Short mmCIF file of C-alpha atoms in Angstrom, two decimals:
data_model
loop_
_atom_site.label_atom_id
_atom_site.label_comp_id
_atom_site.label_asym_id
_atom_site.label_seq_id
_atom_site.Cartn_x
_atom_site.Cartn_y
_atom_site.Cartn_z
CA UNK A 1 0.00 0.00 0.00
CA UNK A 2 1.30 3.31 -1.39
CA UNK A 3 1.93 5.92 1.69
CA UNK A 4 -0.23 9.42 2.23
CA UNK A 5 -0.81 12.48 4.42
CA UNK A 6 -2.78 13.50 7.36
CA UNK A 7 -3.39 17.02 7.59
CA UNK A 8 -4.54 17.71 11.51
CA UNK A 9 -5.81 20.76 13.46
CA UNK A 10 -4.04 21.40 16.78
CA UNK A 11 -6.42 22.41 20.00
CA UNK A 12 -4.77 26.26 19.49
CA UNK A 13 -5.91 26.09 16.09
CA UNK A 14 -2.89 25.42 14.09
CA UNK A 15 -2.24 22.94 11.30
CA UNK A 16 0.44 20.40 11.13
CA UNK A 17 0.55 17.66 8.50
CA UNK A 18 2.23 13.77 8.85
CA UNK A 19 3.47 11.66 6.08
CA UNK A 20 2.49 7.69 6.64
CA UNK A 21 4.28 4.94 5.25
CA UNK A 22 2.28 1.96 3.53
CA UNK A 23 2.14 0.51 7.19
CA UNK A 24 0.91 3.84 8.83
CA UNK A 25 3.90 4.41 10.55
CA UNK A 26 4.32 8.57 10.74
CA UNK A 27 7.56 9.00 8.79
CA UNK A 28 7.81 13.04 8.80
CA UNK A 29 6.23 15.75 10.71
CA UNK A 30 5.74 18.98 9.85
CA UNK A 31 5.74 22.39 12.11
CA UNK A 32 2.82 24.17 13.08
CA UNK A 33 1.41 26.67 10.82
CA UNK A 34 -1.43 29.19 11.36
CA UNK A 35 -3.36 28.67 8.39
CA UNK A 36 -4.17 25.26 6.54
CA UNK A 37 -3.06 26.42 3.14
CA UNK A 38 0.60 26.67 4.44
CA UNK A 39 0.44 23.42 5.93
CA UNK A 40 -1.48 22.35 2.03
CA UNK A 41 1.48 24.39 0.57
CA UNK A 42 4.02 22.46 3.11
CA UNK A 43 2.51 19.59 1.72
CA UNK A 44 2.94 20.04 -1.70
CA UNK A 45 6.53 20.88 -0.97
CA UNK A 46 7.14 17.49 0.30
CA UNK A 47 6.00 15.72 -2.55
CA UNK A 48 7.87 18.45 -4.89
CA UNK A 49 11.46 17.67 -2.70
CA UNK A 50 11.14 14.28 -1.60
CA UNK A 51 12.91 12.75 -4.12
CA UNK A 52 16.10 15.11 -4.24
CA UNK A 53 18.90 13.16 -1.60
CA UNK A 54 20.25 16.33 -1.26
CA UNK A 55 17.41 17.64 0.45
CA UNK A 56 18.10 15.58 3.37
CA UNK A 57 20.05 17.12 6.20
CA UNK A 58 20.91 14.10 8.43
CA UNK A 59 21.81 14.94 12.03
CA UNK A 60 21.83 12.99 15.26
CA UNK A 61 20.40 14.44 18.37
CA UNK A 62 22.38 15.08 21.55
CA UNK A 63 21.23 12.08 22.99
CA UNK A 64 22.49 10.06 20.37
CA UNK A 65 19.88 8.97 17.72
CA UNK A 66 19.91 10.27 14.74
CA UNK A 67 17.28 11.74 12.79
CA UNK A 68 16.80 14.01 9.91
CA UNK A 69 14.98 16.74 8.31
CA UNK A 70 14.03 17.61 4.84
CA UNK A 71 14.74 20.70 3.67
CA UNK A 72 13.02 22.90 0.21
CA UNK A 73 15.26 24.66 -2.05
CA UNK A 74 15.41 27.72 0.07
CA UNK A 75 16.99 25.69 3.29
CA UNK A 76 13.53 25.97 5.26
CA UNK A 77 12.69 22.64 7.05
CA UNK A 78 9.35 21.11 5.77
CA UNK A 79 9.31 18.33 7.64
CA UNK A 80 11.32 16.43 10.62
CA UNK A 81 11.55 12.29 11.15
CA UNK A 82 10.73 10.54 14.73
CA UNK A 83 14.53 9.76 16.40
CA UNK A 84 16.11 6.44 15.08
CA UNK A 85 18.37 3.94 16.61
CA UNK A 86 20.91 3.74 14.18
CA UNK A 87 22.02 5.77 10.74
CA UNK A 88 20.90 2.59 9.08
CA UNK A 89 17.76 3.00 10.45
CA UNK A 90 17.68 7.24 9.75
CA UNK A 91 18.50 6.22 6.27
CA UNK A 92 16.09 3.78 5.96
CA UNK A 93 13.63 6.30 6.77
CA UNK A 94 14.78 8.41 4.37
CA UNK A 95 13.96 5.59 1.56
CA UNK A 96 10.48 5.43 2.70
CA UNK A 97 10.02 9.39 2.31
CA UNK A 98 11.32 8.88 -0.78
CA UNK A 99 9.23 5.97 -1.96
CA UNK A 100 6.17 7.76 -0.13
CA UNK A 101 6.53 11.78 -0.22
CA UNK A 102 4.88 11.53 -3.76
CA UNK A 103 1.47 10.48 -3.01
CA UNK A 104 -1.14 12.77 -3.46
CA UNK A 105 -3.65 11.39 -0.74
CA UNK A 106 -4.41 13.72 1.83
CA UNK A 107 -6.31 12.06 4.89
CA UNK A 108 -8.31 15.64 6.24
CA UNK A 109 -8.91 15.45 10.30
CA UNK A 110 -9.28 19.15 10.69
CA UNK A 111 -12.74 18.47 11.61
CA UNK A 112 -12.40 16.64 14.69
CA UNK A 113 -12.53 13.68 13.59
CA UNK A 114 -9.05 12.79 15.16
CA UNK A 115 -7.42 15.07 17.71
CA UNK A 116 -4.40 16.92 16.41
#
């Protein structure tokens, strides 16, 4: 099963979106905006960067894991991975962003269907 977003509305009102893997596990997550067309627009920025390795700045955290963050053309972070165990594992992640960033289904629970 191909991967897609959730776009959620935070209890202050803002938007954030996730990107799921095939098995629904979150593989990026994006910062809070104040309007839902910038987290749309953060969206389509994903799926326009995803498959460029260059946008991927790898880093590991001060407690050791590493992680990583994917980056648009003009340096700003789009979207930020959950902490890994091992590079292997950070770069596996980065495969399935890859493989997954592209899809154009967008799973909407600004409604309250799902708290955000």
């Amino acid at each position: 099963m191909a991967g897609w977003y959730e776009l959620h509305k935070s209890s202050d009102g803002q938007f954030r979106f996730v990107l799921k893997a095939g098995n629904a596990e979150t593989i990026l997550t994006s910062e809070l905006y104040r309007a839902r067309s910038s987290a749309e627009n953060g969206i389509a920025s994903v799926q326009a960067n995803c498959g460029a390795d260059e946008r991927y700045e790898r880093k590991t955290a001060s407690n050791g894991k590493a992680y990583f963050n994917l980056k648009a053309a003009n340096h700003q972070v789009i979207g930020t991975s959950q902490m890994y165990a091992s590079d292997q594992s950070r770069d596996a992640g980065i495969a399935s962003v890859k493989s997954n960033g592209g899809s154009t289904t967008v799973k909407d629970f600004t409604e309250g269907k799902q708290a955000g």
